[in-house]
Amino acid sequence: MGFPKGFLWGGAVAAHQLEGGWQEGGKGISVADVMTLGGPNKPREITDGVVPGKIYPNHEAIDFYHHYEEDIALLAKMGFKCFRTSIAWTRIFPNGDETEANEAGLKFYDDLFDTLHRYGMEPIVTLSHFEMPYNLVTKYGGWRNRKLVDFFVRFAVTVFKRYKDKVKYWMTFNEINNQRDVNTEFTAFTNSGVLYKDGENRYEVLYQVAHHEFVASALAVIEGHKINPDFMIGNMIAHTTLYPLTPNPKDILAAFDEDNFKNNFCGDVQVRGEYPSFIFRYFKEHNIDTSYITEEDKKIIKEGTVDFYTFSYYMSNCVTVDENAETTAGNMSKGAKNPYLKASDWGWQIDPDGLRYTLNLLHDRYPHTPLMIVENGFGAFDTVEEDGSIHDDYRIDYFKGHIHAMKEAIEDGVPLIGYTTWGPIDLVSAGTGQYAKRYGFIYVDRHDDGTGDFSRSKKDSFYWYKKVCESNGEEI
Ligand code: BGP
């Protein structure tokens, strides 16, 4: 069977992690612009505005703003069929609440999408990827405020209209579910511009935020289809696959519950168009008032279901009721360590088989919805040899395993339509702000201490992924 004809092979990035040019073309300040450099054991600091003397890696990122023609030409050499990026909201509406869009920002993406088409690549565009206007945080309290729904829909409609003949594939909110952990202040800020206040019920805040985003996402789908009925508009879920640590039925149930609330809740709302029953028990147990969910909202959510389900997959974790079990880090949350798996230097457990399992679970859950993996990749320290070569076999091994798992899932009957690896060109890490955590097939000479000339070079994985794209996954 193998990969279907027209399968979308490519790579994925987000505007704030590669563009730089943070004050060019009339761009406003985004939430990513007030986050400092962190490290494996050092969380990124969220500062009160841009504070002189602090290091903000996203301000320059890899300067894609000035290098995009060169970068796209390189990606095309690998045989990319598509390229996923986001539109920085702050280039289009610098403060988020204007009524007039910023022409210079719109023009930048016109040029970018034209360049992609010139090289035969399909743009795949995320509307909100951890980079909302900072003004919406300070003035409105982020997504806790319902006014954000209108601002977002205005932004979505503006770009849908402008790029209706250039972009077919869209997704609304990147990893909408990764803010489900109330103990992590980081994701509440990056995803939704929420800064918690002392003493408030964080659960209530987060679920109200999620509800506003569900309504905004559904309205965007509805409006998008009016603008171009051929649009494919998807959701985007951070899928960390969860296994019970032991056969203890208590662990099985704990994994089941966590899977529902971390992985399934948001997908169910956006694919099936209604809140799943299990979440109401959770609301009750955490004293979450749900009076903000109106009948009108329910209708919007029902009408604005997504056309395809997209997700990121980096790792799996285990779940247990044993409080003394050893833990491991994760994408945006922790889990119990799996004794059968190895992990990256950042503690992310490597589990290709988990991808086949996940694709089957998702297909079973949403049988009529095409699936796309829009992020998968291996963050690692790379070494540049004296002759400039970079031998990243570990990255090739990671991808080989995951692409093999995709092939198996397709044999299982899963309707997988595409695969974009995370960070085909090195960029700034979302979690740590580091350059040192590299994902690319293309190396960028830029370092955490601010040195480097932004020059690009090919790693071994570049030549390997080229074969994969060009053979439609036959040669891995
Ligand atoms: C996802 C985000 C991406 C990306 C990736 C890797 O959660 O959607 O923006 O950064 O994870 O994470 P990190 O950059 O922290 O290594």
GROMACS .gro file of C-alpha atoms and ligand atoms in nm:
model
  492
    1MET     CA    1   0.000   0.000   0.000
    2GLY     CA    2   0.254   0.264   0.113
    3PHE     CA    3   0.194   0.638   0.130
    4PRO     CA    4  -0.092   0.766  -0.085
    5LYS     CA    5  -0.023   0.971  -0.397
    6GLY     CA    6  -0.011   1.341  -0.317
    7PHE     CA    7   0.090   1.277   0.045
    8LEU     CA    8   0.202   1.608   0.195
    9TRP     CA    9   0.567   1.573   0.299
   10GLY     CA   10   0.723   1.882   0.451
   11GLY     CA   11   0.822   2.064   0.766
   12ALA     CA   12   0.664   2.293   1.025
   13VAL     CA   13   0.767   2.612   1.200
   14ALA     CA   14   0.602   2.899   1.382
   15ALA     CA   15   0.649   3.267   1.298
   16HIS     CA   16   0.782   3.371   1.638
   17GLN     CA   17   1.040   3.090   1.646
   18LEU     CA   18   1.208   3.175   1.317
   19GLU     CA   19   1.109   3.511   1.169
   20GLY     CA   20   1.282   3.760   1.394
   21GLY     CA   21   1.228   4.115   1.261
   22TRP     CA   22   1.026   4.175   1.575
   23GLN     CA   23   0.986   4.545   1.508
   24GLU     CA   24   0.994   4.547   1.129
   25GLY     CA   25   0.711   4.620   0.890
   26GLY     CA   26   0.501   4.772   1.169
   27LYS     CA   27   0.492   4.451   1.375
   28GLY     CA   28   0.359   4.480   1.731
   29ILE     CA   29   0.495   4.310   2.043
   30SER     CA   30   0.376   3.953   2.093
   31VAL     CA   31   0.374   3.734   2.402
   32ALA     CA   32   0.686   3.558   2.266
   33ASP     CA   33   0.866   3.894   2.263
   34VAL     CA   34   0.850   3.921   2.642
   35MET     CA   35   0.989   3.573   2.714
   36THR     CA   36   1.356   3.538   2.797
   37LEU     CA   37   1.610   3.268   2.723
   38GLY     CA   38   1.574   2.967   2.955
   39GLY     CA   39   1.741   2.627   2.960
   40PRO     CA   40   1.676   2.261   3.044
   41ASN     CA   41   1.640   2.337   3.415
   42LYS     CA   42   1.577   2.707   3.392
   43PRO     CA   43   1.226   2.819   3.299
   44ARG     CA   44   1.185   3.109   3.061
   45GLU     CA   45   1.094   3.428   3.243
   46ILE     CA   46   0.784   3.622   3.140
   47THR     CA   47   0.880   3.987   3.188
   48ASP     CA   48   0.660   4.289   3.235
   49GLY     CA   49   0.702   4.422   2.883
   50VAL     CA   50   1.041   4.421   2.711
   51VAL     CA   51   1.301   4.491   2.982
   52PRO     CA   52   1.639   4.632   2.869
   53GLY     CA   53   1.932   4.402   2.943
   54LYS     CA   54   1.734   4.076   2.925
   55ILE     CA   55   1.785   3.824   2.644
   56TYR     CA   56   1.482   3.768   2.422
   57PRO     CA   57   1.576   3.509   2.157
   58ASN     CA   58   1.255   3.550   1.957
   59HIS     CA   59   1.340   3.910   1.869
   60GLU     CA   60   1.588   3.791   1.610
   61ALA     CA   61   1.518   3.418   1.602
   62ILE     CA   62   1.689   3.290   1.284
   63ASP     CA   63   1.608   3.605   1.089
   64PHE     CA   64   1.383   3.421   0.844
   65TYR     CA   65   1.221   3.761   0.784
   66HIS     CA   66   1.525   3.848   0.574
   67HIS     CA   67   1.629   3.495   0.468
   68TYR     CA   68   1.302   3.334   0.362
   69GLU     CA   69   1.380   3.318  -0.011
   70GLU     CA   70   1.709   3.139   0.054
   71ASP     CA   71   1.547   2.911   0.315
   72ILE     CA   72   1.255   2.811   0.097
   73ALA     CA   73   1.492   2.736  -0.190
   74LEU     CA   74   1.682   2.501   0.044
   75LEU     CA   75   1.365   2.328   0.164
   76ALA     CA   76   1.258   2.285  -0.198
   77LYS     CA   77   1.587   2.106  -0.266
   78MET     CA   78   1.471   1.843  -0.019
   79GLY     CA   79   1.158   1.790  -0.225
   80PHE     CA   80   0.914   1.947   0.021
   81LYS     CA   81   0.553   1.932  -0.094
   82CYS     CA   82   0.432   2.162   0.182
   83PHE     CA   83   0.550   2.404   0.449
   84ARG     CA   84   0.364   2.476   0.769
   85THR     CA   85   0.411   2.815   0.929
   86SER     CA   86   0.197   3.060   1.123
   87ILE     CA   87   0.095   3.414   1.047
   88ALA     CA   88   0.222   3.637   1.326
   89TRP     CA   89  -0.099   3.804   1.444
   90THR     CA   90   0.112   4.108   1.544
   91ARG     CA   91   0.223   4.168   1.184
   92ILE     CA   92  -0.140   4.198   1.074
   93PHE     CA   93  -0.297   4.361   1.383
   94PRO     CA   94   0.001   4.488   1.587
   95ASN     CA   95  -0.209   4.546   1.900
   96GLY     CA   96  -0.478   4.292   1.822
   97ASP     CA   97  -0.769   4.533   1.871
   98GLU     CA   98  -0.735   4.760   1.565
   99THR     CA   99  -1.003   4.763   1.298
  100GLU     CA  100  -0.761   4.826   1.010
  101ALA     CA  101  -0.502   4.563   0.914
  102ASN     CA  102  -0.135   4.651   0.866
  103GLU     CA  103  -0.063   4.638   0.493
  104ALA     CA  104   0.312   4.580   0.534
  105GLY     CA  105   0.242   4.264   0.736
  106LEU     CA  106  -0.010   4.135   0.482
  107LYS     CA  107   0.238   4.202   0.203
  108PHE     CA  108   0.510   4.001   0.380
  109TYR     CA  109   0.292   3.688   0.380
  110ASP     CA  110   0.182   3.750   0.021
  111ASP     CA  111   0.547   3.734  -0.078
  112LEU     CA  112   0.614   3.433   0.142
  113PHE     CA  113   0.321   3.231   0.005
  114ASP     CA  114   0.407   3.331  -0.353
  115THR     CA  115   0.761   3.210  -0.299
  116LEU     CA  116   0.634   2.877  -0.163
  117HIS     CA  117   0.410   2.829  -0.467
  118ARG     CA  118   0.695   2.917  -0.700
  119TYR     CA  119   0.879   2.617  -0.552
  120GLY     CA  120   0.573   2.392  -0.571
  121MET     CA  121   0.502   2.391  -0.197
  122GLU     CA  122   0.157   2.406  -0.041
  123PRO     CA  123   0.145   2.654   0.251
  124ILE     CA  124  -0.021   2.518   0.566
  125VAL     CA  125  -0.102   2.802   0.801
  126THR     CA  126  -0.165   2.821   1.174
  127LEU     CA  127  -0.355   3.128   1.289
  128SER     CA  128  -0.244   3.131   1.651
  129HIS     CA  129   0.084   2.969   1.749
  130PHE     CA  130   0.203   3.107   2.088
  131GLU     CA  131   0.240   3.463   1.956
  132MET     CA  132  -0.074   3.666   2.028
  133PRO     CA  133  -0.042   4.046   2.064
  134TYR     CA  134   0.095   4.137   2.408
  135ASN     CA  135  -0.144   4.432   2.417
  136LEU     CA  136  -0.431   4.182   2.444
  137VAL     CA  137  -0.271   4.052   2.763
  138THR     CA  138  -0.216   4.388   2.934
  139LYS     CA  139  -0.539   4.552   2.823
  140TYR     CA  140  -0.787   4.264   2.823
  141GLY     CA  141  -0.638   3.983   3.034
  142GLY     CA  142  -0.584   3.756   2.734
  143TRP     CA  143  -0.835   3.489   2.637
  144ARG     CA  144  -1.014   3.509   2.972
  145ASN     CA  145  -1.189   3.805   2.807
  146ARG     CA  146  -1.464   3.723   2.558
  147LYS     CA  147  -1.374   4.025   2.345
  148LEU     CA  148  -1.079   3.820   2.219
  149VAL     CA  149  -1.324   3.608   2.020
  150ASP     CA  150  -1.414   3.909   1.803
  151PHE     CA  151  -1.052   4.020   1.765
  152PHE     CA  152  -0.944   3.673   1.660
  153VAL     CA  153  -1.227   3.630   1.414
  154ARG     CA  154  -1.147   3.968   1.259
  155PHE     CA  155  -0.784   3.855   1.219
  156ALA     CA  156  -0.891   3.519   1.074
  157VAL     CA  157  -1.137   3.670   0.825
  158THR     CA  158  -0.880   3.930   0.715
  159VAL     CA  159  -0.619   3.668   0.629
  160PHE     CA  160  -0.872   3.420   0.487
  161LYS     CA  161  -0.991   3.688   0.242
  162ARG     CA  162  -0.644   3.806   0.154
  163TYR     CA  163  -0.496   3.460   0.094
  164LYS     CA  164  -0.805   3.272  -0.023
  165ASP     CA  165  -0.638   3.175  -0.349
  166LYS     CA  166  -0.295   3.108  -0.198
  167VAL     CA  167  -0.366   2.900   0.112
  168LYS     CA  168  -0.599   2.603   0.129
  169TYR     CA  169  -0.492   2.433   0.457
  170TRP     CA  170  -0.539   2.621   0.784
  171MET     CA  171  -0.543   2.543   1.151
  172THR     CA  172  -0.686   2.764   1.423
  173PHE     CA  173  -0.504   2.726   1.759
  174ASN     CA  174  -0.172   2.546   1.795
  175GLU     CA  175  -0.178   2.279   2.066
  176ILE     CA  176  -0.500   2.416   2.213
  177ASN     CA  177  -0.496   2.140   2.477
  178ASN     CA  178  -0.147   2.187   2.620
  179GLN     CA  179  -0.268   2.444   2.872
  180ARG     CA  180  -0.478   2.190   3.064
  181ASP     CA  181  -0.228   2.171   3.350
  182VAL     CA  182  -0.306   2.448   3.599
  183ASN     CA  183   0.037   2.414   3.758
  184THR     CA  184   0.209   2.530   3.441
  185GLU     CA  185   0.189   2.907   3.413
  186PHE     CA  186   0.398   2.898   3.098
  187THR     CA  187   0.140   2.744   2.864
  188ALA     CA  188  -0.143   2.962   2.995
  189PHE     CA  189   0.065   3.260   2.888
  190THR     CA  190   0.203   3.137   2.556
  191ASN     CA  191  -0.126   2.991   2.435
  192SER     CA  192  -0.375   3.232   2.579
  193GLY     CA  193  -0.204   3.536   2.727
  194VAL     CA  194  -0.326   3.446   3.075
  195LEU     CA  195  -0.139   3.560   3.386
  196TYR     CA  196  -0.298   3.408   3.695
  197LYS     CA  197  -0.416   3.628   3.978
  198ASP     CA  198  -0.358   3.529   4.340
  199GLY     CA  199  -0.627   3.310   4.486
  200GLU     CA  200  -0.835   3.260   4.172
  201ASN     CA  201  -0.969   2.921   4.070
  202ARG     CA  202  -0.721   2.843   3.793
  203TYR     CA  203  -0.934   2.557   3.665
  204GLU     CA  204  -1.222   2.792   3.608
  205VAL     CA  205  -0.999   3.043   3.428
  206LEU     CA  206  -0.850   2.782   3.200
  207TYR     CA  207  -1.177   2.622   3.099
  208GLN     CA  208  -1.335   2.959   3.031
  209VAL     CA  209  -1.033   3.042   2.815
  210ALA     CA  210  -1.067   2.711   2.632
  211HIS     CA  211  -1.435   2.780   2.574
  212HIS     CA  212  -1.364   3.120   2.422
  213GLU     CA  213  -1.107   2.959   2.196
  214PHE     CA  214  -1.351   2.684   2.093
  215VAL     CA  215  -1.608   2.945   1.996
  216ALA     CA  216  -1.347   3.155   1.813
  217SER     CA  217  -1.214   2.849   1.631
  218ALA     CA  218  -1.564   2.737   1.527
  219LEU     CA  219  -1.654   3.088   1.406
  220ALA     CA  220  -1.333   3.097   1.203
  221VAL     CA  221  -1.426   2.763   1.042
  222ILE     CA  222  -1.776   2.890   0.960
  223GLU     CA  223  -1.650   3.221   0.816
  224GLY     CA  224  -1.361   3.053   0.634
  225HIS     CA  225  -1.593   2.818   0.448
  226LYS     CA  226  -1.804   3.115   0.335
  227ILE     CA  227  -1.490   3.277   0.191
  228ASN     CA  228  -1.365   2.963   0.019
  229PRO     CA  229  -1.566   2.640   0.049
  230ASP     CA  230  -1.255   2.444  -0.050
  231PHE     CA  231  -1.064   2.552   0.259
  232MET     CA  232  -0.953   2.267   0.484
  233ILE     CA  233  -0.952   2.410   0.835
  234GLY     CA  234  -0.818   2.197   1.115
  235ASN     CA  235  -0.761   2.199   1.488
  236MET     CA  236  -0.420   2.123   1.642
  237ILE     CA  237  -0.368   1.899   1.943
  238ALA     CA  238  -0.048   1.828   2.138
  239HIS     CA  239  -0.074   1.451   2.158
  240THR     CA  240   0.135   1.297   2.430
  241THR     CA  241   0.041   0.931   2.421
  242LEU     CA  242  -0.026   0.791   2.767
  243TYR     CA  243   0.022   0.437   2.891
  244PRO     CA  244  -0.059   0.295   3.233
  245LEU     CA  245   0.276   0.235   3.409
  246THR     CA  246   0.162  -0.104   3.543
  247PRO     CA  247  -0.134  -0.344   3.496
  248ASN     CA  248  -0.275  -0.219   3.824
  249PRO     CA  249  -0.637  -0.128   3.735
  250LYS     CA  250  -0.585   0.196   3.929
  251ASP     CA  251  -0.305   0.291   3.687
  252ILE     CA  252  -0.521   0.188   3.391
  253LEU     CA  253  -0.801   0.415   3.507
  254ALA     CA  254  -0.562   0.699   3.589
  255ALA     CA  255  -0.417   0.678   3.235
  256PHE     CA  256  -0.766   0.659   3.087
  257ASP     CA  257  -0.881   0.969   3.276
  258GLU     CA  258  -0.570   1.166   3.195
  259ASP     CA  259  -0.591   1.073   2.829
  260ASN     CA  260  -0.948   1.194   2.818
  261PHE     CA  261  -0.882   1.524   2.975
  262LYS     CA  262  -0.543   1.597   2.824
  263ASN     CA  263  -0.571   1.450   2.473
  264ASN     CA  264  -0.938   1.390   2.395
  265PHE     CA  265  -1.134   1.677   2.545
  266CYS     CA  266  -1.037   1.950   2.296
  267GLY     CA  267  -1.039   1.717   1.997
  268ASP     CA  268  -1.388   1.593   2.082
  269VAL     CA  269  -1.523   1.948   2.101
  270GLN     CA  270  -1.361   2.055   1.774
  271VAL     CA  271  -1.426   1.738   1.572
  272ARG     CA  272  -1.759   1.622   1.713
  273GLY     CA  273  -1.893   1.968   1.786
  274GLU     CA  274  -1.992   1.912   2.146
  275TYR     CA  275  -1.847   1.888   2.494
  276PRO     CA  276  -1.782   1.521   2.582
  277SER     CA  277  -1.976   1.387   2.880
  278PHE     CA  278  -1.664   1.300   3.086
  279ILE     CA  279  -1.564   1.665   3.118
  280PHE     CA  280  -1.874   1.761   3.317
  281ARG     CA  281  -1.771   1.535   3.602
  282TYR     CA  282  -1.433   1.710   3.598
  283PHE     CA  283  -1.602   2.051   3.600
  284LYS     CA  284  -1.808   1.946   3.902
  285GLU     CA  285  -1.509   1.809   4.093
  286HIS     CA  286  -1.312   2.131   4.039
  287ASN     CA  287  -1.598   2.370   4.115
  288ILE     CA  288  -1.597   2.507   3.764
  289ASP     CA  289  -1.893   2.727   3.687
  290THR     CA  290  -1.999   2.661   3.326
  291SER     CA  291  -2.273   2.921   3.295
  292TYR     CA  292  -2.065   3.093   3.029
  293ILE     CA  293  -2.144   2.808   2.787
  294THR     CA  294  -2.457   2.951   2.621
  295GLU     CA  295  -2.704   2.779   2.388
  296GLU     CA  296  -2.585   3.008   2.108
  297ASP     CA  297  -2.222   2.903   2.171
  298LYS     CA  298  -2.323   2.538   2.156
  299LYS     CA  299  -2.478   2.596   1.813
  300ILE     CA  300  -2.164   2.769   1.687
  301ILE     CA  301  -1.943   2.486   1.814
  302LYS     CA  302  -2.171   2.230   1.647
  303GLU     CA  303  -2.165   2.415   1.317
  304GLY     CA  304  -1.794   2.499   1.312
  305THR     CA  305  -1.641   2.154   1.333
  306VAL     CA  306  -1.301   2.109   1.172
  307ASP     CA  307  -1.229   1.949   0.832
  308PHE     CA  308  -0.922   1.760   0.946
  309TYR     CA  309  -0.752   1.670   1.271
  310THR     CA  310  -0.390   1.771   1.309
  311PHE     CA  311  -0.159   1.695   1.595
  312SER     CA  312   0.197   1.706   1.721
  313TYR     CA  313   0.360   1.385   1.837
  314TYR     CA  314   0.697   1.383   2.007
  315MET     CA  315   0.677   1.125   2.283
  316SER     CA  316   0.473   0.907   2.511
  317ASN     CA  317   0.456   0.911   2.889
  318CYS     CA  318   0.330   0.676   3.158
  319VAL     CA  319   0.066   0.740   3.417
  320THR     CA  320   0.051   0.589   3.764
  321VAL     CA  321  -0.109   0.642   4.101
  322ASP     CA  322   0.228   0.571   4.263
  323GLU     CA  323   0.351   0.908   4.383
  324ASN     CA  324   0.707   0.780   4.419
  325ALA     CA  325   0.744   0.670   4.057
  326GLU     CA  326   1.031   0.823   3.868
  327THR     CA  327   0.921   1.106   3.640
  328THR     CA  328   1.046   1.239   3.311
  329ALA     CA  329   1.005   1.576   3.142
  330GLY     CA  330   0.767   1.624   2.856
  331ASN     CA  331   0.663   1.868   2.592
  332MET     CA  332   0.453   2.083   2.820
  333SER     CA  333   0.392   1.846   3.108
  334LYS     CA  334   0.559   1.574   3.313
  335GLY     CA  335   0.488   1.202   3.318
  336ALA     CA  336   0.614   0.879   3.471
  337LYS     CA  337   0.926   0.731   3.317
  338ASN     CA  338   0.883   0.432   3.087
  339PRO     CA  339   1.153   0.169   3.160
  340TYR     CA  340   1.142   0.046   2.799
  341LEU     CA  341   1.214   0.376   2.629
  342LYS     CA  342   1.513   0.602   2.581
  343ALA     CA  343   1.479   0.978   2.599
  344SER     CA  344   1.631   1.288   2.440
  345ASP     CA  345   1.871   1.511   2.635
  346TRP     CA  346   1.563   1.706   2.742
  347GLY     CA  347   1.394   1.392   2.881
  348TRP     CA  348   1.142   1.347   2.598
  349GLN     CA  349   1.082   0.973   2.559
  350ILE     CA  350   1.133   0.833   2.210
  351ASP     CA  351   0.848   0.605   2.107
  352PRO     CA  352   0.784   0.541   1.736
  353ASP     CA  353   0.546   0.252   1.810
  354GLY     CA  354   0.338   0.497   2.010
  355LEU     CA  355   0.274   0.687   1.688
  356ARG     CA  356   0.117   0.388   1.512
  357TYR     CA  357  -0.092   0.325   1.822
  358THR     CA  358  -0.196   0.692   1.841
  359LEU     CA  359  -0.292   0.714   1.473
  360ASN     CA  360  -0.514   0.409   1.516
  361LEU     CA  361  -0.673   0.542   1.834
  362LEU     CA  362  -0.750   0.873   1.666
  363HIS     CA  363  -0.894   0.710   1.357
  364ASP     CA  364  -1.110   0.491   1.573
  365ARG     CA  365  -1.231   0.795   1.768
  366TYR     CA  366  -1.288   1.020   1.464
  367PRO     CA  367  -1.351   0.771   1.180
  368HIS     CA  368  -1.460   1.026   0.920
  369THR     CA  369  -1.183   1.281   0.973
  370PRO     CA  370  -0.854   1.288   0.780
  371LEU     CA  371  -0.547   1.307   1.003
  372MET     CA  372  -0.224   1.497   0.963
  373ILE     CA  373   0.089   1.489   1.181
  374VAL     CA  374   0.199   1.853   1.183
  375GLU     CA  375   0.489   1.825   1.428
  376ASN     CA  376   0.730   1.543   1.507
  377GLY     CA  377   1.100   1.580   1.564
  378PHE     CA  378   1.408   1.537   1.774
  379GLY     CA  379   1.564   1.825   1.967
  380ALA     CA  380   1.936   1.759   2.010
  381PHE     CA  381   2.279   1.919   2.052
  382ASP     CA  382   2.453   1.906   1.713
  383THR     CA  383   2.828   1.912   1.657
  384VAL     CA  384   2.978   2.091   1.360
  385GLU     CA  385   3.290   1.904   1.243
  386GLU     CA  386   3.600   2.087   1.129
  387ASP     CA  387   3.502   2.050   0.765
  388GLY     CA  388   3.159   2.195   0.841
  389SER     CA  389   2.968   1.865   0.818
  390ILE     CA  390   2.709   1.766   1.079
  391HIS     CA  391   2.649   1.396   1.140
  392ASP     CA  392   2.306   1.375   1.301
  393ASP     CA  393   2.238   0.999   1.279
  394TYR     CA  394   2.034   1.019   1.601
  395ARG     CA  395   1.788   1.249   1.424
  396ILE     CA  396   1.771   1.022   1.118
  397ASP     CA  397   1.706   0.721   1.345
  398TYR     CA  398   1.427   0.907   1.522
  399PHE     CA  399   1.255   0.996   1.196
  400LYS     CA  400   1.306   0.651   1.042
  401GLY     CA  401   1.121   0.492   1.331
  402HIS     CA  402   0.834   0.737   1.316
  403ILE     CA  403   0.792   0.725   0.939
  404HIS     CA  404   0.792   0.345   0.956
  405ALA     CA  405   0.516   0.370   1.219
  406MET     CA  406   0.315   0.597   0.987
  407LYS     CA  407   0.349   0.343   0.708
  408GLU     CA  408   0.221   0.071   0.938
  409ALA     CA  409  -0.073   0.287   1.041
  410ILE     CA  410  -0.160   0.349   0.677
  411GLU     CA  411  -0.157  -0.030   0.629
  412ASP     CA  412  -0.395  -0.043   0.926
  413GLY     CA  413  -0.631   0.180   0.726
  414VAL     CA  414  -0.564   0.519   0.886
  415PRO     CA  415  -0.642   0.813   0.652
  416LEU     CA  416  -0.319   1.006   0.705
  417ILE     CA  417  -0.280   1.290   0.455
  418GLY     CA  418   0.050   1.450   0.549
  419TYR     CA  419   0.352   1.482   0.772
  420THR     CA  420   0.549   1.793   0.860
  421THR     CA  421   0.857   1.744   1.076
  422TRP     CA  422   0.911   2.004   1.344
  423GLY     CA  423   1.177   2.266   1.270
  424PRO     CA  424   1.321   2.150   0.934
  425ILE     CA  425   1.557   2.442   0.981
  426ASP     CA  426   1.702   2.511   1.329
  427LEU     CA  427   1.499   2.767   1.522
  428VAL     CA  428   1.432   2.897   1.874
  429SER     CA  429   1.287   2.637   2.112
  430ALA     CA  430   0.941   2.730   2.239
  431GLY     CA  431   0.988   2.561   2.575
  432THR     CA  432   1.337   2.680   2.663
  433GLY     CA  433   1.412   2.966   2.422
  434GLN     CA  434   1.737   2.792   2.330
  435TYR     CA  435   1.906   2.773   1.992
  436ALA     CA  436   2.110   2.483   2.130
  437LYS     CA  437   1.807   2.255   2.118
  438ARG     CA  438   1.821   2.193   1.746
  439TYR     CA  439   1.563   2.016   1.529
  440GLY     CA  440   1.669   2.103   1.174
  441PHE     CA  441   1.786   1.927   0.864
  442ILE     CA  442   1.941   2.267   0.801
  443TYR     CA  443   2.185   2.409   1.055
  444VAL     CA  444   2.174   2.778   1.144
  445ASP     CA  445   2.487   2.940   1.281
  446ARG     CA  446   2.334   3.119   1.577
  447HIS     CA  447   2.397   3.046   1.946
  448ASP     CA  448   2.252   3.115   2.287
  449ASP     CA  449   2.531   3.359   2.371
  450GLY     CA  450   2.427   3.576   2.077
  451THR     CA  451   2.715   3.476   1.850
  452GLY     CA  452   2.684   3.335   1.498
  453ASP     CA  453   2.629   3.487   1.156
  454PHE     CA  454   2.295   3.319   1.071
  455SER     CA  455   2.454   3.125   0.784
  456ARG     CA  456   2.279   2.803   0.684
  457SER     CA  457   2.433   2.460   0.615
  458LYS     CA  458   2.308   2.108   0.544
  459LYS     CA  459   2.323   1.829   0.801
  460ASP     CA  460   2.338   1.459   0.703
  461SER     CA  461   1.965   1.439   0.773
  462PHE     CA  462   1.907   1.688   0.490
  463TYR     CA  463   2.015   1.433   0.229
  464TRP     CA  464   1.826   1.155   0.403
  465TYR     CA  465   1.492   1.343   0.423
  466LYS     CA  466   1.532   1.447   0.059
  467LYS     CA  467   1.524   1.078  -0.034
  468VAL     CA  468   1.214   1.027   0.178
  469CYS     CA  469   1.023   1.317   0.020
  470GLU     CA  470   1.130   1.234  -0.332
  471SER     CA  471   1.044   0.865  -0.304
  472ASN     CA  472   0.708   0.938  -0.134
  473GLY     CA  473   0.826   0.755   0.177
  474GLU     CA  474   0.942   0.444  -0.010
  475GLU     CA  475   1.306   0.499   0.084
  476ILE     CA  476   1.358   0.545   0.452
  477BGP     C1  477   0.540   2.220   2.036
  477BGP     C2  478   0.520   2.356   1.977
  477BGP     C3  479   0.627   2.407   1.890
  477BGP     C4  480   0.765   2.354   1.919
  477BGP     C5  481   0.770   2.212   1.966
  477BGP     C6  482   0.902   2.167   2.024
  477BGP     O1  483   0.485   2.218   2.162
  477BGP     O2  484   0.402   2.360   1.901
  477BGP     O3  485   0.616   2.546   1.883
  477BGP     O4  486   0.850   2.441   1.974
  477BGP     O5  487   0.671   2.179   2.058
  477BGP     O6  488   0.915   2.217   2.154
  477BGP     P1  489   1.044   2.289   2.207
  477BGP     O7  490   1.067   2.402   2.113
  477BGP     O8  491   1.012   2.334   2.344
  477BGP     O9  492   1.152   2.190   2.201
   0.00000   0.00000   0.00000
